Every structure is written in structure tokens, then in C-alpha cells.
Short mmCIF file of C-alpha atoms in Angstrom, two decimals:
data_model
loop_
_atom_site.label_atom_id
_atom_site.label_comp_id
_atom_site.label_asym_id
_atom_site.label_seq_id
_atom_site.Cartn_x
_atom_site.Cartn_y
_atom_site.Cartn_z
CA MET A 68 47.06 69.87 76.11
CA ARG A 69 46.11 66.93 78.18
CA ARG A 70 44.76 64.15 76.53
CA SER A 71 41.14 62.94 78.02
CA LEU A 72 41.15 59.82 75.96
CA LEU A 73 42.82 57.37 78.54
CA GLY A 74 42.36 56.43 82.07
CA PRO A 75 44.44 55.08 84.82
CA ASP A 76 44.23 51.57 83.55
CA HIS A 77 45.28 52.54 80.19
CA GLU A 78 48.36 54.31 81.28
CA ALA A 79 49.27 51.26 83.39
CA PHE A 80 49.20 49.26 80.46
CA ARG A 81 51.17 51.71 78.64
CA GLU A 82 53.95 51.19 81.16
CA SER A 83 53.81 47.38 80.80
CA VAL A 84 54.09 47.77 76.92
CA ARG A 85 57.11 50.15 77.28
CA ALA A 86 58.93 47.36 79.36
CA PHE A 87 58.08 45.05 76.72
CA VAL A 88 59.39 47.44 74.07
CA ASP A 89 62.70 48.17 75.96
CA ARG A 90 63.25 44.70 76.88
CA THR A 91 62.28 42.91 73.63
CA LEU A 92 62.31 45.04 70.66
CA LYS A 93 64.87 47.84 70.89
CA PRO A 94 67.95 45.82 71.81
CA HIS A 95 67.48 43.90 68.78
CA HIS A 96 65.81 46.23 66.23
CA ASP A 97 68.93 46.76 64.07
CA ARG A 98 69.33 42.80 63.69
CA PHE A 99 65.44 42.67 62.62
CA ILE A 100 66.35 45.36 60.10
CA GLU A 101 69.18 43.47 58.70
CA GLN A 102 67.68 40.15 58.40
CA ARG A 103 64.40 41.49 57.28
CA HIS A 104 61.85 40.02 59.59
CA ILE A 105 61.09 39.98 63.23
CA ASP A 106 62.11 36.97 65.37
CA ARG A 107 59.49 34.49 66.28
CA GLU A 108 60.37 35.00 69.91
CA VAL A 109 59.03 38.46 69.51
CA TRP A 110 55.61 37.16 69.01
CA LEU A 111 56.09 34.49 71.65
CA GLU A 112 57.06 37.17 74.33
CA ALA A 113 54.28 39.56 73.26
CA GLY A 114 51.98 36.52 73.71
CA ARG A 115 53.18 35.73 77.20
CA GLN A 116 52.65 39.59 78.09
CA GLY A 117 49.13 39.18 76.83
CA LEU A 118 49.49 41.86 74.18
CA LEU A 119 48.06 39.66 71.11
CA GLY A 120 44.77 38.88 72.39
CA LEU A 121 43.28 42.30 73.64
CA GLU A 122 40.16 41.57 71.67
CA VAL A 123 39.95 38.09 72.30
CA PRO A 124 37.68 36.64 74.85
CA GLU A 125 39.27 35.31 78.03
CA GLU A 126 37.81 31.68 77.54
CA HIS A 127 39.78 31.54 73.96
CA GLY A 128 43.14 32.85 75.68
CA GLY A 129 42.79 36.39 75.23
CA GLY A 130 42.48 39.35 77.60
CA GLY A 131 38.99 40.25 76.67
CA ALA A 132 39.68 43.76 77.22
CA GLY A 133 36.38 45.11 75.43
CA ASP A 134 37.98 48.55 75.17
CA TYR A 135 39.74 49.63 71.84
CA ARG A 136 41.79 52.19 73.83
CA PHE A 137 44.18 49.51 74.95
CA ASN A 138 44.81 48.61 71.14
CA ALA A 139 45.52 52.49 70.68
CA VAL A 140 48.11 52.43 73.31
CA LEU A 141 49.59 49.44 72.20
CA GLY A 142 49.80 50.78 68.60
CA GLU A 143 51.34 54.09 69.86
CA GLU A 144 54.15 52.62 71.81
CA LEU A 145 54.84 50.07 68.86
CA SER A 146 55.08 53.00 66.26
CA LYS A 147 57.54 54.87 68.51
CA VAL A 148 60.00 52.09 67.89
CA SER A 149 59.27 52.11 64.05
CA ALA A 150 56.35 52.05 61.77
CA ALA A 151 57.18 48.37 60.84
CA MET A 152 56.78 47.13 64.50
CA SER A 153 53.35 48.63 64.60
CA SER A 154 52.13 47.26 61.20
CA CYS A 155 53.65 43.64 61.77
CA LEU A 156 52.17 43.24 65.09
CA GLY A 157 49.15 45.37 64.32
CA ILE A 158 47.99 43.21 61.42
CA HIS A 159 47.70 40.54 63.91
CA TYR A 160 46.20 41.77 67.06
CA ASP A 161 44.20 44.76 65.40
CA VAL A 162 43.37 43.97 61.93
CA VAL A 163 42.99 40.05 61.91
CA ALA A 164 41.59 39.64 65.31
CA PRO A 165 38.19 41.15 64.60
CA TYR A 166 37.67 38.51 61.68
CA LEU A 167 38.55 35.57 63.91
CA VAL A 168 36.75 36.80 67.01
CA ASP A 169 33.45 38.27 64.93
CA LEU A 170 33.11 35.86 62.42
CA CYS A 171 34.61 32.48 63.38
CA THR A 172 32.30 29.53 64.70
CA GLU A 173 33.33 28.37 68.06
CA GLU A 174 35.08 25.38 66.56
CA GLN A 175 37.15 27.71 64.71
CA LYS A 176 37.98 29.79 67.59
CA ARG A 177 38.90 27.00 69.72
CA ARG A 178 41.23 25.62 66.80
CA TRP A 179 42.75 29.21 66.26
CA LEU A 180 42.43 31.92 68.86
CA PRO A 181 44.60 30.12 71.73
CA ARG A 182 47.63 30.05 69.47
CA PHE A 183 46.82 33.32 68.01
CA CYS A 184 47.11 35.04 71.60
CA SER A 185 50.15 32.94 72.46
CA GLY A 186 52.08 34.09 69.38
CA GLU A 187 52.46 30.35 68.24
CA LEU A 188 49.90 31.35 65.05
CA VAL A 189 51.10 34.57 63.23
CA THR A 190 48.53 35.80 60.94
CA ALA A 191 47.93 38.13 57.94
CA ILE A 192 45.15 39.09 55.54
CA GLY A 193 45.36 38.67 51.76
CA MET A 194 43.18 41.39 50.11
CA THR A 195 45.42 43.32 47.67
CA GLU A 196 46.07 41.60 44.20
CA PRO A 197 48.73 42.73 41.57
CA SER A 198 45.96 44.02 39.52
CA GLY A 199 43.77 45.60 41.82
CA GLY A 200 45.30 47.68 44.58
CA SER A 201 42.61 49.49 46.67
CA ASP A 202 39.71 48.24 44.07
CA LEU A 203 38.67 45.26 46.57
CA ALA A 204 35.61 44.64 44.44
CA ALA A 205 37.59 43.81 41.63
CA LEU A 206 39.39 40.43 42.93
CA ARG A 207 40.52 37.87 40.51
CA SER A 208 41.37 35.02 42.93
CA THR A 209 38.70 32.48 42.88
CA ALA A 210 37.26 29.73 44.99
CA VAL A 211 34.98 27.12 43.55
CA ARG A 212 33.38 23.96 44.80
CA ARG A 213 34.68 20.75 43.95
CA ASP A 214 34.36 17.28 45.80
CA GLY A 215 32.99 18.91 48.93
CA ASP A 216 36.00 21.53 49.31
CA TRP A 217 36.73 24.86 47.82
CA VAL A 218 39.45 24.98 45.25
CA LEU A 219 41.26 28.49 45.64
CA ASN A 220 43.36 29.66 42.62
CA GLY A 221 44.87 33.28 42.48
CA SER A 222 47.58 35.37 43.95
CA LYS A 223 48.04 38.18 46.42
CA THR A 224 50.74 40.98 46.99
CA PHE A 225 52.12 43.56 49.28
CA ILE A 226 51.16 41.26 52.19
CA THR A 227 52.32 42.39 55.81
CA ASN A 228 53.58 39.07 57.49
CA GLY A 229 53.22 37.27 54.34
CA PHE A 230 56.43 35.65 54.49
CA SER A 231 55.97 34.29 58.28
CA ALA A 232 52.17 34.10 58.69
CA ASP A 233 50.89 30.60 59.87
CA LEU A 234 47.33 31.72 58.72
CA VAL A 235 46.15 34.07 55.98
CA VAL A 236 42.78 35.44 55.73
CA VAL A 237 42.39 35.31 52.11
CA ALA A 238 39.44 36.99 50.11
CA ALA A 239 38.51 35.28 46.96
CA ARG A 240 35.45 35.53 44.48
CA THR A 241 32.93 32.63 44.99
CA GLY A 242 30.14 34.17 43.06
CA PRO A 243 31.31 35.80 39.73
CA GLU A 244 28.02 37.06 38.65
CA LYS A 245 27.49 38.73 42.16
CA LYS A 246 30.41 41.07 41.48
CA ALA A 247 31.10 42.54 45.20
CA ARG A 248 28.43 40.51 46.69
CA GLY A 249 30.13 37.45 45.42
CA ILE A 250 33.35 37.26 47.72
CA THR A 251 34.18 35.00 50.56
CA LEU A 252 36.89 34.92 53.32
CA PHE A 253 39.03 31.55 53.65
CA ALA A 254 41.52 30.82 56.35
CA VAL A 255 44.61 29.40 54.37
CA GLU A 256 47.28 27.79 56.67
CA THR A 257 50.78 26.78 56.09
CA GLY A 258 51.33 23.41 54.73
CA MET A 259 48.26 23.42 52.33
CA ALA A 260 49.08 21.85 49.16
CA GLY A 261 49.16 24.59 46.50
CA PHE A 262 49.92 27.57 48.85
CA GLU A 263 53.21 28.94 48.04
CA ARG A 264 55.08 32.17 49.02
CA GLY A 265 56.85 34.19 46.53
CA ARG A 266 59.90 36.50 47.12
CA LYS A 267 60.20 38.71 50.17
CA LEU A 268 59.52 42.20 48.74
CA ASP A 269 62.39 44.66 48.74
CA LYS A 270 60.82 47.92 49.75
CA VAL A 271 61.84 51.55 50.13
CA GLY A 272 61.23 51.43 53.86
CA GLN A 273 60.07 49.02 56.66
CA PRO A 274 62.77 46.36 55.97
CA GLU A 275 62.05 44.50 59.29
CA SER A 276 58.61 43.86 58.09
CA ASP A 277 58.35 40.76 55.80
CA THR A 278 56.11 41.68 53.15
CA ALA A 279 55.56 38.89 50.50
CA GLU A 280 53.65 37.54 47.47
CA LEU A 281 51.37 34.77 47.93
CA PHE A 282 50.34 32.27 45.30
CA PHE A 283 47.31 29.66 45.31
CA THR A 284 47.24 27.10 42.87
CA ASP A 285 44.46 24.45 43.26
CA VAL A 286 44.48 24.82 46.97
CA ARG A 287 41.88 22.62 48.76
CA VAL A 288 40.30 24.71 51.31
CA PRO A 289 37.64 22.78 53.50
CA ASP A 290 34.34 24.38 54.69
CA GLY A 291 35.85 24.43 58.28
CA ASN A 292 38.16 27.21 57.06
CA VAL A 293 35.50 29.27 55.53
CA ILE A 294 35.34 32.52 57.66
CA GLY A 295 31.97 34.22 57.96
CA GLU A 296 29.25 33.62 55.38
CA VAL A 297 29.75 32.53 51.75
CA ASP A 298 29.46 35.58 49.18
CA GLN A 299 29.45 38.03 52.31
CA GLY A 300 33.14 38.65 52.35
CA PHE A 301 33.17 41.99 51.05
CA VAL A 302 30.42 43.06 53.51
CA HIS A 303 32.87 41.63 56.24
CA MET A 304 35.75 43.56 54.97
CA MET A 305 33.88 46.99 54.78
CA GLN A 306 32.58 46.57 58.42
CA ARG A 307 36.04 46.04 59.58
CA LEU A 308 38.06 48.40 57.36
CA PRO A 309 37.12 51.52 59.68
CA GLN A 310 39.19 49.88 62.65
CA GLU A 311 42.06 49.30 60.46
CA ARG A 312 42.07 52.81 59.22
CA LEU A 313 41.80 53.97 62.72
CA GLY A 314 44.89 51.76 63.82
CA SER A 315 46.83 53.19 60.92
CA SER A 316 45.85 56.91 61.89
CA ILE A 317 46.95 56.13 65.57
CA ALA A 318 50.35 54.55 64.32
CA ASN A 319 50.91 57.48 61.91
CA LEU A 320 50.64 60.02 64.52
CA ALA A 321 52.50 58.38 67.24
CA HIS A 322 55.48 57.57 64.77
CA ALA A 323 55.54 61.19 63.51
CA GLY A 324 55.25 62.57 66.83
CA GLN A 325 58.22 60.60 68.47
CA ILE A 326 60.46 61.71 65.52
CA LEU A 327 59.39 65.20 66.06
CA GLU A 328 60.41 64.94 69.64
CA GLU A 329 63.72 63.66 68.98
CA THR A 330 64.25 66.55 66.15
CA ILE A 331 63.42 69.17 68.74
CA ALA A 332 66.02 67.68 71.07
CA TYR A 333 68.51 67.66 68.01
CA VAL A 334 67.80 71.22 67.16
CA LYS A 335 68.58 72.57 70.41
CA GLU A 336 71.97 71.09 70.34
CA ARG A 337 73.01 71.25 66.91
CA LYS A 338 74.98 74.49 66.31
CA ALA A 339 75.36 76.61 63.07
CA PHE A 340 76.67 80.30 63.08
CA GLY A 341 77.18 80.36 66.49
CA GLN A 342 73.85 79.30 67.76
CA ALA A 343 71.49 76.53 68.00
CA ILE A 344 69.65 75.90 64.75
CA GLY A 345 66.50 75.54 66.60
CA SER A 346 66.66 79.27 67.45
CA PHE A 347 66.64 80.61 63.91
CA GLN A 348 63.16 82.19 63.26
CA HIS A 349 62.42 80.02 60.40
CA ASN A 350 63.13 76.76 62.09
CA LYS A 351 61.05 78.10 65.26
CA PHE A 352 58.21 78.91 63.30
CA LEU A 353 58.24 75.57 61.24
CA LEU A 354 58.53 73.63 64.86
CA ALA A 355 55.78 75.59 66.05
CA GLU A 356 53.59 74.59 62.89
CA LEU A 357 54.62 70.89 63.13
CA VAL A 358 53.65 70.48 66.95
CA THR A 359 50.30 72.21 66.11
CA LYS A 360 49.55 69.99 63.32
CA ILE A 361 50.44 66.83 65.53
CA ASP A 362 48.40 68.20 68.52
CA VAL A 363 45.45 69.19 66.55
CA THR A 364 45.20 65.85 64.59
CA GLN A 365 45.60 63.95 67.84
CA ALA A 366 42.51 65.65 69.12
CA PHE A 367 40.59 64.15 66.12
CA VAL A 368 41.96 60.97 66.21
CA ASP A 369 41.25 60.77 69.90
CA ARG A 370 37.51 61.51 69.19
CA CYS A 371 37.50 58.83 66.53
CA THR A 372 39.05 56.35 69.19
CA GLU A 373 36.40 57.46 71.57
CA ALA A 374 33.71 56.80 68.92
CA HIS A 375 34.96 53.51 67.96
CA THR A 376 35.32 52.43 71.65
CA ARG A 377 31.63 53.11 71.77
CA GLY A 378 30.83 51.21 68.39
CA GLU A 379 29.97 54.76 66.82
CA LEU A 380 32.82 55.16 64.37
CA THR A 381 31.61 56.00 60.77
CA ALA A 382 33.32 54.84 57.83
CA THR A 383 33.62 58.62 56.66
CA ASP A 384 35.25 59.74 59.81
CA ALA A 385 37.88 56.74 59.67
CA ALA A 386 38.76 57.56 56.14
CA LYS A 387 39.36 61.35 57.33
CA ALA A 388 41.72 59.95 60.14
CA LYS A 389 43.61 57.82 57.93
CA TYR A 390 43.95 60.39 55.07
CA TRP A 391 44.80 63.43 57.18
CA SER A 392 47.19 61.39 59.62
CA ALA A 393 49.11 60.04 56.99
CA GLU A 394 49.56 63.62 55.20
CA VAL A 395 50.58 65.17 58.42
CA GLN A 396 52.98 62.28 59.34
CA ASN A 397 54.71 62.88 55.89
CA ASP A 398 54.74 66.46 56.08
CA VAL A 399 56.40 66.29 59.59
CA LEU A 400 58.87 63.83 58.81
CA ASP A 401 60.00 65.44 55.55
CA ALA A 402 60.57 68.76 57.60
CA CYS A 403 62.63 66.63 60.26
CA VAL A 404 64.99 65.41 57.64
CA GLN A 405 65.56 69.00 56.64
CA LEU A 406 66.27 70.04 59.93
CA HIS A 407 68.68 67.48 60.45
CA GLY A 408 70.43 68.66 57.21
CA GLY A 409 72.93 66.03 55.42
CA TYR A 410 72.47 63.91 58.59
CA GLY A 411 68.79 63.57 57.83
CA TYR A 412 69.74 61.54 54.63
CA MET A 413 71.96 59.21 56.17
CA THR A 414 70.06 55.71 57.02
CA GLU A 415 71.96 55.39 60.14
CA TYR A 416 69.92 58.24 61.68
CA ARG A 417 66.15 57.43 62.82
CA VAL A 418 64.81 60.29 60.91
CA ALA A 419 65.92 59.00 57.80
CA ARG A 420 64.52 55.65 58.34
CA ALA A 421 61.38 57.00 59.53
CA TRP A 422 60.98 59.20 56.67
CA MET A 423 61.45 56.25 54.14
CA ASP A 424 59.17 54.08 56.36
CA ALA A 425 56.17 56.70 56.55
CA ARG A 426 55.72 57.08 52.83
CA VAL A 427 53.65 53.98 52.17
CA THR A 428 50.92 55.20 54.90
CA LYS A 429 49.56 57.24 52.05
CA ILE A 430 48.88 54.13 49.96
CA TRP A 431 48.15 51.36 52.11
CA ALA A 432 44.71 50.44 53.99
CA GLY A 433 43.26 52.24 50.97
CA SER A 434 45.19 55.15 49.19
CA ASN A 435 44.50 58.72 50.25
CA GLU A 436 42.74 59.16 46.96
CA ILE A 437 40.35 56.58 47.82
CA MET A 438 39.74 58.11 51.26
CA LYS A 439 38.94 61.55 49.61
CA GLU A 440 36.38 59.44 47.17
CA LEU A 441 34.82 58.01 50.50
CA ILE A 442 34.61 61.37 52.15
CA GLY A 443 33.07 63.08 48.80
CA ARG A 444 30.60 60.46 48.52
CA ASP A 445 29.39 61.25 52.00
CA LEU A 446 28.95 64.62 50.78
CA GLU A 447 26.59 63.24 48.21
CA LEU A 448 28.84 64.34 45.56
#
């Protein structure tokens, strides 16, 4: 079924993204996996191609697209390379960008956004803590006023781009008695005394994504690095999490869809008992189910993307898209591994790497259990 979400401008943009992917990512992807990070040159080239500042106004070096569908196209094409490519770059242009564009002062925008768009300033967001997981209201990191600055103490974990980021948007508790209403966002920059990175985490999948622990020991953060309003950080995060979850949904589907396409080609060529394994009725029926799951889910995610482009996406619908797309992605990739047989368990095959890469999508951006809780609350249960 032809998708109605995108127009000619979006498809032209897709071609430019594919050219970037073919030239800058695919030839070096194995090396990125081996070294466990993406080269800084990738960021700089993405900046030169105008891919990092889609949501940033032109006066600050961005493209000022004003149309989330361009973000969606970029996320889809990066996900077809690997889940980690979409995750690393997506944290920057899709997750952090709204915080800087919507909440920063003009002085902050002039200071950070031109380099954000050029790829000279790589960003990350520090929400998750070792003891908190999806419970953002239970943050233990603190920031207190001292001699005109904020003094930040605490730690974060599972931070995508954490090892390489030049600026991290960090959530910390500034009003202990206010619970969720006492959280503030800070821009912590490389070189600030007391800001240290722990080990680069050894994950089950997505090795090319540098995921790290972050530690803050009496880090002095000036008022000029406060993002948004003091004590309103939780509200700021809740307002922007639907976009993060929609971006995850878009990436989940594109990632699974690409591997499914490659698996269909594989089962047409792979022979067993004198015939292509795709012609066996069980496999044929299984693939029919998988293709249908992808197509039906794509229709819902496209509707959510349209709604978000109009500024109408609800937190509940974003939760539905995130939860369901992650389930479909993992179901599809597990079946694709099975269809590849023993080869599907070998990491030299893309299907095996994709299977490992995808498992985290049911956990990050709010676990699927939390998504169901949000949906349930909307049902007034």
C-alpha cells in the first residue's frame, strides 16, 4: 500500500540522505563496530549535508524545516544501516534539539546551535540514573545554589553519546521538597571541573554506539547553562518525550522492515530439500504475517507522525506507537533469525546483529511496561 505521509520534497530529501549513508556510513560501518564509536568525521559530514539542524532556525545555522516528516525520513534511512546509527544521531537532531530550540535563551542559542548544526558540538541527554530507570521523578542527582552558581552532584547511566558528547543536557533535583516539580535541566559541557565519564558500557548489541556512565562531583554550572525554567525540568521532559518515543517508533519499524526485506530475498535463494525455503507453507505463512504486521503498524506510526507534524500527537498515542513498534520489531527480527537457521546466529550476518541491537527498544525511551501504564491511565483505570 502506498504511503500517503510523504510528498515529493520528503522523497527528494530521502535521496540525499541515502547518498550520505552510502558515502559516509556503509563503507566504514564495520570499523565503527570494531572501535565501538562513530568517527567525529561522520558528525561533521552530517553537518555539512544539513542533516543535524532540521529543527533549528536558519538564523542559528539550521535548516528550519518546520516539518517533522523530514526527521522521520532521516530516522528511517539511518535505521536501515543499523539501530545504533539512528540512535546516536537521533539523540542529537531529534531528542536534544527541541530542548535547545524551545527552551534556550537567545544567548544560549547563539552559543550552542551553530556548532550543534555543524557537528562540531555533539550532544547527549542525561536522564537515566543507576537507581531510577524509567522513574524520572525519582532522580537523585542534585544541584544546589552556592556562591552564584549551581553545584551539581550525582551520576547518570546508559547515556547514548555519553562518551563523546561535548554537551549533555542533565536533569537534576533542585527542589527536594517539590518531588517531580523540583527538577531542573542543565547544560554540562566537556571540560567543566568535576564532570567525568566512566567506562564505555559493553552492551549486548549496538556496539558502535558509545554508551557511557557519567559522574558529576561538585560541578559548578553557571546560570547561563540552565535550560528552561528552574524547577520545571520534569514538565519540560514530559512535553518532549512524545517526540522521542515517536522517533523510536519510526526507527523500530524501518530497522525491522529492512531486515525483513533482506530475509525475504534470502529465503527465495536458500534451498533445502530441493526447493527454496520460502516456498514451504509454514515459512510462506510466517512471512505473510510479518509483512502484514509491519504494514499495519506503519499505518499507525504514519498517522502519529502526521499528528505530531500538526502539533497534535498525544502522550498516549506516542506510548502506543513506541510500545507496539518495539514488540513488532522484536517479533519480526526473531523470526528472521529463525528463517536464516544457524547462519542467523552468526554475528557476521546482519540479521544476527539486528536481532541483538533491537532488544533494547522494549526498554529505552520508557520501558514497554511504562508505556502500558500510561495507556492504562488514559483509560482511567
